[in-house]
Amino acid sequence: MRAFAALFQRDLLVALRRPTDAANPLVFFVLAVLLLGVGAASAEKGLGGSAAGAVWVLALFANLLAVEGVFRRDVEDGTLEQLLIHARPRFAAVLGKLAANWSCAGLPVLVLSPLAVYVLGHSTAGAGMVMLTLLLGTPTLTLLGAIGAALTAGTGRGGLLLAVLVMPFYLPVLIFGAGASTAAGAGGDAAFELLVLGALLTGSITAAPFAVGKALAISQEY
Amino acid sequence: MGLVDWAKGAFHKTGSPRWFFLGSRRWMVGLYAAGIALIVVGSTIGLGFVPPERFQGDSFRILFVHVPAVHLAQAIYVAVAVAGLVYLVWRMKMADMVIEAAAPVGMAVTAAGLATGVVWGMPTWGTGWVWDARIISTLVLLLLFFGLLALRQAIPRPDRAAMAVSLLAVVGVVNLPIIKYSVEWFTTLHQPASLTLGERPTIAPVFLVPLALNALGYYCLAAGIVIAALRMKIIERESGTSWVADWLAGHEDRVGG
């Protein structure tokens, strides 16, 4: 618990001291919503029923952008090596880092998502469900993406490589998140999708930190 | 006890690049020959002698390429994942080389499966592409194969790359059924129409014979190609050892030296 709290606090502090870096995913999300509205939405109806799904896709990309950098500076300045030596238990430290990362990226996107649904779809139908599914889904994305980020840490090549590596693992989350949001927007029931999203989150909280720790150890040779 | 000892011996021998390289030539040649023969016979029966299908006419004949390709793609991924697990547990160099040799083959077969599916879909479904469970999971398979290759290229140190690639292969195999079922549930819940598109009528025995021949041929040929690629990797990676030097000295005429 102490490792979790220490890393969570430290990474939040680092993010606060470099607010422009930390705001990158959010800025990306806003820009992408703007471009999608200008490029793909019709003036009267916006994107119609696909707005919720579109917001989910954009949130996924914003999350990927955030998780890509989760270990980068720590690799560069050697903090990561110190962490691998000192932080016990390792999975708690990893969870702390990821929780801080999600708080800086997933959380603000989550807060803005109803607005994005409204702007793109001209209706708030399904906006609540988008928030709820993002709350359940984006932490899973952060946890899974961190495995890829850890594998590529120190290669100096994140970006597209990371996207290719983690996209297969993001798909189920996207399918259920966007599926539930679209169903709720059309007035349907989404209890099943919510249960699955919850199950995926529980599973990845349990397993992903260990995989991340292992992957970091591989990339730093411990 | 005899069987256990034999299995142990086979395991250790196969794990030795030298033993595998020196012993595998016959296997490679045999698998190539068997694969080509089976595919020629199967395709001849399938394309020339089987009656046209009742609803699809002659366009169904791509089945004899499409189905073996997609099955083979999945089988190769499972093999790659098993090799990844073997590498993670026992650090066998051969397991890593198997991944490196099989991943490009798997990627090519997956791409062939997707391409033939699109060609088949256009006359029969009226569209080449539907977002249904099997198509999405095959596309993801292609991405996974590509990821294995890209990750290896991105990490300069071979041993570290081998660990990372093995880990990805093992994690990926868990993901495949999840994707398959998630898309199936998703499509069943929201667009039942697309699922019936993906369903084929039960196959009549007359189609089954050439299909089985071709599938078996594909497996043999792929195994032969993987062994050939593996032999190349072995020579490449073990090039500093004395047995490779000895072997090359005996084959100077063939390698052009």
Coordinates of N, CA and C in Angstrom, one line a residue, chain A residues 14-170:
Chain A
V14 N 4.6 15.0 -10.5 CA 5.4 15.2 -11.7 C 4.5 15.8 -12.8
A15 N 3.3 15.2 -12.9 CA 2.3 15.7 -13.9 C 1.9 17.1 -13.6
L16 N 1.7 17.5 -12.3 CA 1.3 18.8 -12.0 C 2.4 19.9 -12.3
R17 N 3.6 19.4 -12.2 CA 4.7 20.4 -12.4 C 5.0 20.5 -13.9
R18 N 4.5 19.6 -14.7 CA 4.6 19.7 -16.2 C 3.2 19.7 -16.8
P19 N 2.3 20.7 -16.5 CA 0.9 20.6 -16.9 C 0.7 20.4 -18.4
T20 N 1.6 21.0 -19.2 CA 1.3 20.9 -20.6 C 1.5 19.5 -21.1
D21 N 2.5 18.8 -20.6 CA 2.7 17.4 -20.9 C 1.5 16.5 -20.5
A22 N 1.1 16.8 -19.3 CA 0.0 16.0 -18.7 C -1.3 16.2 -19.5
A23 N -1.5 17.4 -20.0 CA -2.7 17.7 -20.7 C -2.8 17.2 -22.1
N24 N -1.7 16.7 -22.6 CA -1.6 16.2 -24.0 C -2.8 15.4 -24.4
P25 N -3.1 14.3 -23.7 CA -4.2 13.4 -24.1 C -5.5 14.2 -24.2
L26 N -5.8 15.0 -23.2 CA -7.0 15.8 -23.2 C -7.1 16.7 -24.4
V27 N -6.0 17.4 -24.7 CA -6.0 18.3 -25.8 C -6.2 17.5 -27.1
F28 N -5.6 16.3 -27.2 CA -5.8 15.5 -28.3 C -7.3 15.1 -28.5
F29 N -7.9 14.8 -27.4 CA -9.3 14.4 -27.4 C -10.2 15.5 -27.9
V30 N -9.9 16.7 -27.4 CA -10.7 17.9 -27.8 C -10.5 18.2 -29.3
L31 N -9.3 18.2 -29.7 CA -9.0 18.4 -31.1 C -9.6 17.4 -32.0
A32 N -9.6 16.1 -31.6 CA -10.2 15.1 -32.4 C -11.7 15.2 -32.5
V33 N -12.3 15.6 -31.4 CA -13.8 15.9 -31.4 C -14.1 17.0 -32.4
L34 N -13.2 18.0 -32.3 CA -13.4 19.2 -33.2 C -13.3 18.7 -34.7
L35 N -12.3 18.0 -35.0 CA -12.1 17.6 -36.4 C -13.2 16.6 -36.9
L36 N -13.6 15.7 -36.0 CA -14.6 14.8 -36.4 C -15.9 15.6 -36.6
G37 N -16.2 16.6 -35.8 CA -17.4 17.4 -36.0 C -17.4 18.1 -37.3
V38 N -16.2 18.7 -37.6 CA -16.1 19.4 -38.8 C -16.1 18.5 -40.1
G39 N -15.4 17.4 -39.9 CA -15.1 16.5 -41.1 C -16.2 15.5 -41.4
A40 N -16.8 15.0 -40.3 CA -17.7 13.8 -40.6 C -19.2 14.1 -40.2
A41 N -19.5 15.1 -39.4 CA -20.8 15.3 -38.9 C -21.6 16.1 -39.9
S42 N -22.9 15.8 -40.0 CA -23.8 16.7 -40.8 C -24.3 17.8 -39.9
A43 N -24.6 18.9 -40.5 CA -24.9 20.1 -39.8 C -26.2 20.0 -38.9
E44 N -27.1 19.2 -39.4 CA -28.4 19.1 -38.6 C -28.3 18.0 -37.6
K45 N -27.8 16.8 -38.0 CA -27.9 15.7 -37.0 C -26.6 15.3 -36.4
G46 N -25.5 16.0 -36.7 CA -24.2 15.5 -36.2 C -23.9 14.2 -36.7
L47 N -23.4 13.3 -35.8 CA -23.1 11.9 -36.2 C -24.3 11.0 -35.9
G48 N -25.4 11.6 -35.4 CA -26.5 10.7 -35.1 C -26.2 9.7 -34.0
G49 N -26.6 8.4 -34.3 CA -26.5 7.4 -33.3 C -25.0 6.9 -33.1
S50 N -24.1 7.3 -34.1 CA -22.7 6.8 -33.9 C -21.9 7.7 -33.0
A51 N -22.5 8.8 -32.5 CA -21.7 9.7 -31.7 C -21.0 9.1 -30.5
A52 N -21.8 8.2 -29.8 CA -21.3 7.6 -28.6 C -20.1 6.7 -28.9
G53 N -20.3 5.9 -30.0 CA -19.2 5.0 -30.4 C -17.9 5.8 -30.8
A54 N -18.2 7.0 -31.5 CA -17.0 7.8 -32.0 C -16.3 8.4 -30.8
V55 N -17.0 8.8 -29.7 CA -16.4 9.3 -28.5 C -15.6 8.2 -27.9
W56 N -16.1 7.0 -27.9 CA -15.4 5.9 -27.3 C -14.0 5.7 -28.0
V57 N -14.1 5.7 -29.4 CA -12.9 5.5 -30.1 C -11.8 6.6 -29.8
L58 N -12.3 7.9 -29.7 CA -11.4 9.0 -29.5 C -10.8 8.8 -28.0
A59 N -11.7 8.4 -27.1 CA -11.2 8.2 -25.7 C -10.1 7.1 -25.7
L60 N -10.3 6.1 -26.5 CA -9.3 5.0 -26.6 C -8.0 5.5 -27.1
F61 N -8.0 6.4 -28.1 CA -6.8 6.9 -28.7 C -6.1 7.8 -27.7
A62 N -6.9 8.7 -27.0 CA -6.3 9.6 -26.0 C -5.6 8.7 -24.9
N63 N -6.3 7.6 -24.5 CA -5.7 6.8 -23.5 C -4.4 6.2 -24.0
L64 N -4.4 5.7 -25.2 CA -3.1 5.2 -25.8 C -2.0 6.2 -25.8
L65 N -2.4 7.4 -26.1 CA -1.4 8.5 -26.1 C -0.8 8.7 -24.8
A66 N -1.7 8.6 -23.7 CA -1.2 8.9 -22.4 C -0.3 7.7 -21.9
V67 N -0.7 6.5 -22.2 CA 0.0 5.3 -21.6 C 1.3 5.1 -22.4
E68 N 1.4 5.7 -23.6 CA 2.7 5.5 -24.3 C 3.8 6.2 -23.5
G69 N 3.6 7.3 -22.8 CA 4.6 8.0 -22.2 C 4.8 7.6 -20.7
V70 N 4.0 6.6 -20.2 CA 4.0 6.4 -18.8 C 5.3 6.0 -18.2
F71 N 6.2 5.3 -19.0 CA 7.5 5.0 -18.4 C 8.7 5.8 -19.1
R72 N 8.3 6.6 -20.1 CA 9.4 7.1 -20.9 C 10.4 7.9 -20.1
R73 N 9.9 8.9 -19.3 CA 10.9 9.8 -18.6 C 11.6 9.0 -17.6
D74 N 10.9 8.1 -16.9 CA 11.6 7.2 -15.9 C 12.7 6.4 -16.5
V75 N 12.5 5.9 -17.7 CA 13.6 5.2 -18.4 C 14.8 6.1 -18.7
E76 N 14.4 7.3 -19.2 CA 15.5 8.2 -19.6 C 16.4 8.6 -18.4
D77 N 15.8 9.0 -17.3 CA 16.6 9.5 -16.2 C 17.0 8.5 -15.2
G78 N 16.7 7.2 -15.5 CA 17.1 6.1 -14.6 C 16.3 5.8 -13.4
T79 N 15.2 6.6 -13.2 CA 14.3 6.4 -12.1 C 13.7 5.0 -12.1
L80 N 13.5 4.5 -13.4 CA 12.8 3.2 -13.5 C 13.7 2.1 -12.9
E81 N 15.0 2.2 -13.2 CA 15.9 1.2 -12.6 C 15.9 1.2 -11.1
Q82 N 15.9 2.4 -10.5 CA 15.8 2.5 -9.1 C 14.5 1.8 -8.6
L83 N 13.4 2.1 -9.3 CA 12.2 1.5 -8.9 C 12.2 0.0 -8.9
L84 N 12.8 -0.5 -10.0 CA 12.8 -2.0 -10.1 C 13.7 -2.6 -9.0
I85 N 14.7 -1.8 -8.5 CA 15.5 -2.3 -7.4 C 14.8 -2.2 -6.1
H86 N 14.2 -1.0 -5.9 CA 13.7 -0.7 -4.5 C 12.2 -1.1 -4.3
A87 N 11.4 -0.8 -5.3 CA 9.9 -0.8 -5.0 C 9.5 -2.3 -4.7
R88 N 9.0 -2.5 -3.5 CA 8.4 -3.8 -3.1 C 7.1 -3.5 -2.4
P89 N 6.0 -4.3 -2.8 CA 5.9 -5.1 -4.0 C 5.9 -4.4 -5.3
R90 N 6.5 -5.0 -6.3 CA 6.6 -4.2 -7.5 C 5.2 -3.9 -8.2
F91 N 4.3 -4.9 -8.0 CA 3.0 -4.7 -8.7 C 2.3 -3.5 -8.1
A92 N 2.5 -3.2 -6.8 CA 1.8 -2.1 -6.1 C 2.3 -0.8 -6.7
A93 N 3.7 -0.7 -6.9 CA 4.3 0.5 -7.4 C 3.7 0.7 -8.9
V94 N 3.7 -0.4 -9.6 CA 3.2 -0.3 -11.0 C 1.7 0.3 -11.0
L95 N 0.9 -0.3 -10.1 CA -0.5 0.1 -10.0 C -0.6 1.6 -9.6
G96 N 0.3 2.1 -8.7 CA 0.3 3.5 -8.4 C 0.6 4.4 -9.5
K97 N 1.7 4.0 -10.3 CA 2.0 4.8 -11.5 C 0.8 4.8 -12.5
L98 N 0.2 3.7 -12.7 CA -0.9 3.6 -13.7 C -2.1 4.4 -13.2
A99 N -2.4 4.3 -11.9 CA -3.5 5.1 -11.3 C -3.3 6.6 -11.5
A100 N -2.0 7.0 -11.3 CA -1.7 8.4 -11.6 C -1.9 8.8 -13.0
N101 N -1.4 7.9 -13.9 CA -1.5 8.1 -15.3 C -3.0 8.2 -15.8
W102 N -3.8 7.3 -15.2 CA -5.2 7.4 -15.6 C -5.9 8.7 -15.1
S103 N -5.5 9.1 -13.9 CA -6.1 10.3 -13.3 C -5.8 11.5 -14.2
C104 N -4.7 11.5 -14.9 CA -4.3 12.6 -15.7 C -4.9 12.6 -17.1
A105 N -5.3 11.4 -17.5 CA -5.7 11.2 -18.9 C -7.2 10.7 -19.0
G106 N -7.4 9.5 -18.4 CA -8.7 8.9 -18.5 C -9.8 9.7 -17.8
L107 N -9.4 10.3 -16.6 CA -10.4 11.0 -15.8 C -10.9 12.3 -16.5
P108 N -10.0 13.1 -17.0 CA -10.5 14.4 -17.6 C -11.3 14.0 -18.9
V109 N -10.8 13.0 -19.7 CA -11.6 12.6 -20.9 C -13.0 12.2 -20.5
L110 N -13.0 11.4 -19.4 CA -14.3 10.9 -18.9 C -15.2 12.1 -18.5
V111 N -14.7 13.1 -17.9 CA -15.5 14.2 -17.4 C -16.0 15.0 -18.7
L112 N -15.2 15.1 -19.7 CA -15.6 15.8 -20.9 C -16.5 15.0 -21.8
S113 N -16.5 13.7 -21.6 CA -17.2 12.9 -22.6 C -18.7 13.2 -22.9
P114 N -19.5 13.5 -21.8 CA -20.9 13.9 -22.1 C -21.0 15.1 -23.1
L115 N -20.1 16.0 -22.8 CA -20.1 17.2 -23.7 C -19.8 16.8 -25.1
A116 N -18.8 15.9 -25.3 CA -18.4 15.5 -26.6 C -19.6 14.7 -27.3
V117 N -20.2 13.9 -26.5 CA -21.4 13.2 -27.1 C -22.5 14.2 -27.6
Y118 N -22.7 15.2 -26.7 CA -23.7 16.2 -27.1 C -23.3 17.0 -28.3
V119 N -22.0 17.4 -28.4 CA -21.6 18.2 -29.5 C -21.6 17.4 -30.8
L120 N -21.2 16.1 -30.7 CA -21.2 15.3 -31.9 C -22.6 14.7 -32.3
G121 N -23.4 14.4 -31.3 CA -24.6 13.7 -31.6 C -25.9 14.6 -31.5
H122 N -25.7 15.9 -31.0 CA -26.8 16.8 -30.9 C -27.9 16.3 -29.9
S123 N -27.5 15.4 -29.1 CA -28.4 14.8 -28.1 C -27.6 14.2 -27.0
T124 N -28.2 14.2 -25.8 CA -27.5 13.6 -24.7 C -27.8 12.2 -24.4
A125 N -28.6 11.6 -25.4 CA -29.0 10.2 -25.3 C -27.7 9.3 -25.2
G126 N -27.6 8.5 -24.2 CA -26.5 7.6 -24.0 C -25.2 8.3 -23.4
A127 N -25.3 9.6 -23.1 CA -24.1 10.3 -22.5 C -23.8 9.7 -21.2
G128 N -24.8 9.4 -20.3 CA -24.5 8.9 -19.0 C -23.8 7.5 -19.2
M129 N -24.3 6.7 -20.1 CA -23.7 5.4 -20.3 C -22.3 5.5 -20.8
V130 N -22.0 6.5 -21.7 CA -20.7 6.7 -22.1 C -19.8 6.9 -20.9
M131 N -20.2 7.8 -20.0 CA -19.4 8.1 -18.8 C -19.2 6.8 -18.0
L132 N -20.2 6.1 -17.8 CA -20.1 4.9 -17.0 C -19.2 3.9 -17.6
T133 N -19.4 3.7 -18.9 CA -18.5 2.6 -19.6 C -17.1 3.1 -19.6
L134 N -16.9 4.4 -19.8 CA -15.5 4.9 -19.8 C -14.9 4.7 -18.4
L135 N -15.7 4.9 -17.4 CA -15.2 4.7 -16.0 C -14.8 3.3 -15.8
L136 N -15.5 2.4 -16.4 CA -15.2 0.9 -16.2 C -14.1 0.5 -17.2
G137 N -14.1 1.1 -18.4 CA -13.3 0.6 -19.5 C -11.9 1.2 -19.6
T138 N -11.8 2.6 -19.4 CA -10.5 3.2 -19.7 C -9.4 2.7 -18.7
P139 N -9.7 2.4 -17.4 CA -8.7 1.9 -16.6 C -8.1 0.6 -17.1
T140 N -9.0 -0.3 -17.7 CA -8.6 -1.5 -18.3 C -7.6 -1.2 -19.4
L141 N -8.0 -0.2 -20.3 CA -7.1 0.2 -21.4 C -5.7 0.6 -20.9
T142 N -5.7 1.4 -19.8 CA -4.4 1.9 -19.2 C -3.6 0.7 -18.8
L143 N -4.3 -0.3 -18.1 CA -3.5 -1.4 -17.6 C -3.0 -2.3 -18.7
L144 N -3.8 -2.5 -19.7 CA -3.3 -3.4 -20.8 C -2.3 -2.6 -21.6
G145 N -2.5 -1.3 -21.9 CA -1.6 -0.6 -22.7 C -0.2 -0.5 -22.0
A146 N -0.2 -0.5 -20.6 CA 1.0 -0.4 -19.9 C 1.9 -1.6 -20.2
I147 N 1.3 -2.8 -20.4 CA 2.1 -4.0 -20.8 C 2.9 -3.7 -22.0
G148 N 2.2 -3.1 -23.0 CA 2.9 -2.8 -24.3 C 4.0 -1.7 -24.1
A149 N 3.6 -0.7 -23.3 CA 4.5 0.4 -23.0 C 5.8 -0.1 -22.3
A150 N 5.6 -1.1 -21.4 CA 6.7 -1.6 -20.7 C 7.6 -2.5 -21.6
L151 N 7.0 -3.2 -22.5 CA 7.8 -4.0 -23.4 C 8.6 -3.1 -24.3
T152 N 8.0 -2.0 -24.8 CA 8.8 -1.1 -25.7 C 9.6 -0.1 -25.0
A153 N 9.5 0.0 -23.6 CA 10.3 1.0 -22.9 C 11.8 0.8 -23.1
G154 N 12.4 1.9 -23.4 CA 13.8 1.8 -23.6 C 14.2 1.4 -25.1
T155 N 13.3 1.1 -25.9 CA 13.6 0.9 -27.3 C 13.7 2.2 -28.1
G156 N 13.2 3.2 -27.5 CA 13.2 4.5 -28.2 C 12.1 4.6 -29.3
R157 N 11.3 3.5 -29.4 CA 10.3 3.5 -30.4 C 9.0 3.2 -29.8
G158 N 8.2 4.2 -29.4 CA 6.9 3.9 -28.9 C 5.9 4.0 -30.1
G159 N 5.0 5.0 -30.0 CA 4.2 5.4 -31.1 C 3.4 4.3 -31.8
L160 N 3.7 4.1 -33.0 CA 3.0 3.2 -33.9 C 3.2 1.8 -33.4
L161 N 4.4 1.4 -33.0 CA 4.7 0.1 -32.6 C 3.8 -0.3 -31.4
L162 N 3.7 0.6 -30.4 CA 2.8 0.4 -29.3 C 1.4 0.2 -29.7
A163 N 0.9 1.1 -30.7 CA -0.4 1.0 -31.1 C -0.7 -0.4 -31.7
V164 N 0.2 -0.9 -32.6 CA 0.0 -2.2 -33.2 C 0.0 -3.3 -32.1
L165 N 0.9 -3.1 -31.1 CA 1.0 -4.2 -30.1 C -0.3 -4.3 -29.3
V166 N -0.8 -3.1 -28.8 CA -1.9 -3.2 -27.9 C -3.3 -3.1 -28.5
M167 N -3.4 -2.8 -29.8 CA -4.8 -2.6 -30.3 C -5.6 -3.9 -30.2
P168 N -5.0 -5.1 -30.5 CA -5.8 -6.3 -30.3 C -6.3 -6.5 -29.0
F169 N -5.6 -6.0 -27.9 CA -6.1 -6.2 -26.6 C -7.1 -5.1 -26.2
Y170 N -7.1 -4.0 -26.9 CA -8.1 -2.9 -26.7 C -9.4 -3.3 -27.2

